[in-house]
C-alpha cells in the first residue's frame, strides 16, 4: 500500500471493501454523510479512537473491538444504538489481507449487533507515522422514555453490580503482545452489551449508573463514579468474579485484576432494593450470566472505594496515576 | 525591690509546671504570679519583703533541678522589671484559652506514686485502674481539642467527685489540674465480657474484680482483648505455646514477632540481658517496647517457641497504665501484648468496633468506658551503634515537638504528609517539628481515614495553618493524594520530594544540622522509593543538604519482576539478581546440586524472563531491601512469600549475628564509575555465596559474610566519595539501616576513616521519619523562595 496516488488507490480499495462487507442502504447511497430521520426520544452519541497492539488477539481484533467499544459507550446511557460511523487511519504498507480481515470482522460484528456502519472515511499516513491501523468509531443511539442513567446519580444505599468475570481483555492482550506463553490461552471478553442493557433497563428502569470498566479496570471506573456522585463504595473482594486462569496470570505478573481492562463487561449501580431483580435479569442474559453484586454505595466525604479483603481487612482501592507501581517500601 | 519577669520555654504546659513554680516560689519566699501564655510559662516574681535578692537565683536553679517529670525546659530567660510588684502572695493565674497554644504532651506511664497508691489497701484508689496524676496518665489518647482541659477530653463525661475536685483545685496536690483525675466514685470503670459480648461476673470466676478475673483467664491459657491507653491489646500467657500458636492463627499473624509485657525488670532479666541504660529506657514515662538480646542461658519458664521466630531479640515493655499493673500483679512470667487487630490492620480503639473485630479473636475482653479518642500505638526502640533509636515513634513520644537546628525559625508553616507505610505526618513551624504518632499503612482504609482525622486534630492542637505542603514524589501514595487535595483546596504550593532525599534530610534534622551548614554524604539503604528517573531507588549514595541532593552512587538497578509481588516473593529478586549477574542458567549449571537453585528452577522462570526482557511490570530498582530478599531466598531463609514486611532482611540479620566476627572476610562487591554515578554491582557475590553453600559453609556464616561484604563495599565507596567531594560527614538512613549489624559495621568503618556519622535517633530511619525530612526540605526551599 502506498501513499499519494497509491494512497488514493488504497482508499478506493477500502471503500470497496466496506461496501462489500458493510453493505447497507445508507452506505450504498454513496454520499459523504448518512441521512436518516431520528426516532422519537433522546439521542446519545459517543466516539472512541481505537489503538491496540496486537491488532489481532485471542477473542477479537481491532475491527470487532472498534464496534464493541463504541456500541458499549452508547449503551451505557441505557440507549439502544442505531448507527455507527467509522474512520480509518492506515499506515502505508499495511498488509491488505490484514485490512480485509479487519473490515470483514468489523462488518460481521456490526451485523451481529444489528447496528449498521452508515458512513466512514479512510486516510493513509506515511510509513512510520502510524501503527498499522487506527480506527475511530462513532455511535448514535436513542434512550427509552423514563430512563435516566448518569455517572453522578449513585446514592448511598445503592447496590454495585458487575456483569461477569473481570480482567480477561487486559491479560489476553498482554500475554499475546508479550508472548508470555501461559498454559491456557485467555480470550478477550470483547463483546457488545447493548442487548444486555436493553433487558436491564426494561426490567429495572430505575438503574442509576452504567459504565464499562475498560482502561484502568473496575477500580478506576468505581473511583470515577464515586467522585462524580460524591459518594463512597464498599466492595467485597470475595464477591468479584475473576476466572481462575486470569487470577493465576495476574498473580504471576503481579497485577491486580481490579485494574486490568475489560471490553465486554459493565458496572451497574441501582437502588439497593432493586439489586436482586437486576441481578436476575442480568444472569438471564448470556452476557451477564456470571453477574454479581459486588458491594454497595455508602456516604463518604473522602469518596473511598473501600474493599473488604478475603481475610477481613479493609483496603482503599485507589485511583492510580498510571501503571501499578509498587507502593510498599 | 528587684522584681523580675521570668520566661520559661519548652514543654511546660499541661505537665504540672505551674504548681511546681508555685511550690518553689513559696519555698524561696517569693511573691508574684505564674501563668501559661502562647510562648510557654511566664513568671512575675520578687523576693518577699525582707528577703535577699539571691532568692531569685536559687529559685531558677531549683526550677531546673525539680522540673516535673514530663516537662522539658528549653530556656529560662530573666529580665528586670521597672516597677516592684505590689502583692504579698504568690498565685497561679488562670490562662485564657486564646493565650495558650503549645499543644499537648504525650501519654505517660503510671508514676511511682500512683503505682504505690493502687497497691495500698488503705488508699482510696486501691486497685483503681484509672489512677493518674499530673506526672502521669493519658494525654494525646484522650484529647479532642484545645485548650487541653477536661471538657475537651474523653473525661468530660465523668464529673469529678468532691474528693477528686479538691485535689484538682489544690496547687499543693499532685493532682492539681490533672485533667484525667478520677477515682472509683466518679471515674471510668472496667468490666469483662465474653466473646459474645455478654458481661461476665468476676465472682463467677471467684475473682475480686474484672481485672483479677482477666488475669485468671490468662493463666488458664485464654486469649484476652484488653483496652488500654491508646488502643486494644490481644494478650495471652507468653509461656503457653498452645495459646501463642492459637493467637497467631486467629490474628493471621504468622511470623512477625509479638511484643511482651513483664511486671518488672526482674521478669525481663530472666529472659534477656539488661544493662542499666536499657533498664532506664524501659522505666521512662514513655515506657516503650525495647528490643533486647535474648539471654544465652536462662532458668526461667521457657517462652513459647513462636514468640519471635527467627529472632535473637525480644521486644519487652513494662506496665504503663494502672490497669496493666493490676493485671500483671500475679505474673512472674511475661504476657504477649500485641496490637488488638487482624494482621495488617490498625488496632481497635472503640468498644463497639472491638466487639465487632476482636470478638472472634479473643475469648474475653476487658473493657472500660473511657473513650480512646486517638489511636496511639506502643513505641518501639532498638539500641544500635551506642544509642537507643526509635523504630516506631508513637505512645510516650508523640506529639512532643522536635526542636530543629538553626535556620528553621523563620520559614512559613509547613505540612508534610510522609510515606505510604509506617505513615506519620509533620507540622513544622517556629523552629519546631510536630510529628504525628505512627499511623501505619495507608492502603488500609481505616488508617487512611484516621490520617485525615488525626491531621485535622493536630492542625487544631498546634494552631497550625500550613502555607506549604510537602509530599513524596510517588504519585500514588495515599499521603501524596491527600497532600495534593489539600494543597488544591487551600491554593497552597505543593512540593513533591524524592523519598531518599527526605530520608537524608530527616537524618540531618535529627542531628541538629543547621539549615545552611552545607552538604553531607548520605548512604540511604531502603526498601523502595520513587526516583526522579522513573526507576525505584533504595540503595543510594546521595550528596546533599536540605535544599537539594545529587545521586553520586547506587546499587546496580535490577528488575523487580511482578512489581509489588516481588516484594512479597523474594525468589523473584533472586532470579532477577542471577539474570543480571552471570545468568540463572549458568549458575544452575555450575552448581547443579544446590537445593536453593533447584527450588528456584521449579518456578515459572520463563514468564519472568519475558517480563524482564519486555519490561512487563518489571520496574528497575536499586533497592538494598530487594538485595537482602535475594540473599535470603538463596539461603532459604525468611519465608517465600514473606509474612511481614522486611522479614527476609530481619531474619538474615538474626542469622548473621550468630557468626559475625571481626576477622570474617566478606563477599566482595565491585564499584564502577558510570554516567549515573558510582555503581555498586552485587553480581560478584553470587558465585562466592553459592560456592560457600556448596562447600557446606553454615548459613549463618554466609549471612555474615554477605553483611560484612556489603557494609565494606558501601563504606569504601562512601570514603572515596567523601574524599572526592570534600565532605566530612556521612548520614546513614533508610529502613534497611534498622539492621544493627549493617549500621554498626558501616559506622565503624567510616569512623575509622575519620568521618563523622549522623544516625537517626529521635525519629525512625524507616519511613516513619520521612515526614520530618520532607518538612525540612520544604522549609529550606520556602526560605530560599522568600529571599
Ligand atoms: Fe523509605
Ligand atoms: Mg469511550
Ligand atoms: Zn501519677
Ligand atoms: Zn473521684
CSV table of C-alpha atoms in Angstrom, one decimal, chain A residues 174 177-182 227 250-255 298 300-302 304 306-307 311-329, chain B residues 252 342 345 420-421 443-446 448-449 452 474-478 481 499 526-528 530 536 562-565 567 572 604 607-608 610-611 614 616-617 645 767:
chain,number,residue,atom,x,y,z
A,174,UNK,CA,-0.7,-8.5,27.4
A,177,UNK,CA,1.6,-9.0,22.8
A,178,UNK,CA,4.5,-10.0,25.0
A,179,UNK,CA,4.2,-13.7,24.0
A,180,UNK,CA,4.2,-14.7,27.7
A,181,UNK,CA,3.0,-18.2,26.9
A,182,UNK,CA,0.6,-19.1,29.6
A,227,UNK,CA,-16.2,11.1,42.6
A,250,UNK,CA,-2.3,-11.8,37.4
A,251,UNK,CA,-0.6,-13.4,40.4
A,252,UNK,CA,2.4,-14.4,38.2
A,253,UNK,CA,2.5,-11.0,36.6
A,254,UNK,CA,2.0,-9.1,39.8
A,255,UNK,CA,-1.1,-7.3,38.5
A,298,UNK,CA,-22.1,4.5,51.0
A,300,UNK,CA,-18.2,9.1,52.3
A,301,UNK,CA,-16.8,12.5,52.1
A,302,UNK,CA,-13.4,11.0,51.1
A,304,UNK,CA,-13.1,6.0,49.0
A,306,UNK,CA,-13.1,0.5,50.2
A,307,UNK,CA,-12.7,-3.2,49.8
A,311,UNK,CA,-9.0,-12.0,55.2
A,312,UNK,CA,-11.4,-9.5,56.6
A,313,UNK,CA,-9.0,-6.5,56.1
A,314,UNK,CA,-10.2,-3.3,54.6
A,315,UNK,CA,-8.1,-1.5,52.0
A,316,UNK,CA,-8.6,1.5,49.8
A,317,UNK,CA,-8.8,0.8,46.1
A,318,UNK,CA,-7.1,3.9,44.9
A,319,UNK,CA,-7.3,5.8,41.6
A,320,UNK,CA,-3.8,5.3,40.2
A,321,UNK,CA,-1.9,7.9,38.3
A,322,UNK,CA,-0.6,5.4,35.8
A,323,UNK,CA,0.7,1.9,35.9
A,324,UNK,CA,0.6,-0.2,39.1
A,325,UNK,CA,3.8,0.9,40.7
A,326,UNK,CA,4.8,-0.7,43.9
A,327,UNK,CA,4.0,1.5,46.9
A,328,UNK,CA,5.3,-0.5,49.8
A,329,UNK,CA,8.8,0.4,50.9
B,252,UNK,CA,-3.5,-14.3,61.0
B,342,UNK,CA,-6.2,-8.6,62.5
B,345,UNK,CA,-5.0,-3.5,60.2
B,420,UNK,CA,2.7,5.1,52.4
B,421,UNK,CA,3.7,2.6,55.0
B,443,UNK,CA,-3.5,1.2,51.9
B,444,UNK,CA,-5.6,0.2,54.9
B,445,UNK,CA,-8.9,2.1,54.7
B,446,UNK,CA,-9.2,2.6,58.4
B,448,UNK,CA,-6.2,6.2,55.7
B,449,UNK,CA,-9.3,7.7,57.3
B,452,UNK,CA,-7.3,12.7,57.8
B,474,UNK,CA,5.4,8.8,44.4
B,475,UNK,CA,2.2,9.7,42.5
B,476,UNK,CA,0.1,7.0,44.1
B,477,UNK,CA,0.9,7.2,47.8
B,478,UNK,CA,-2.4,8.0,49.6
B,481,UNK,CA,-3.1,12.3,47.2
B,499,UNK,CA,11.9,9.7,49.0
B,526,UNK,CA,15.9,1.3,51.9
B,527,UNK,CA,13.0,-0.8,50.6
B,528,UNK,CA,11.7,1.3,47.7
B,530,UNK,CA,10.2,6.6,43.6
B,536,UNK,CA,12.6,2.8,42.0
B,562,UNK,CA,6.0,-8.6,39.2
B,563,UNK,CA,6.4,-5.2,41.0
B,564,UNK,CA,4.8,-5.4,44.4
B,565,UNK,CA,4.7,-9.2,44.0
B,567,UNK,CA,8.4,-7.6,47.5
B,572,UNK,CA,11.7,-13.2,42.2
B,604,UNK,CA,7.8,-20.2,36.3
B,607,UNK,CA,7.4,-15.9,32.1
B,608,UNK,CA,9.6,-13.9,34.5
B,610,UNK,CA,10.0,-12.4,29.3
B,611,UNK,CA,8.6,-9.9,31.8
B,614,UNK,CA,9.9,-6.8,27.7
B,616,UNK,CA,6.2,-6.0,31.7
B,617,UNK,CA,5.6,-5.0,35.3
B,645,UNK,CA,7.4,-6.5,55.8
B,767,UNK,CA,9.5,5.7,56.6
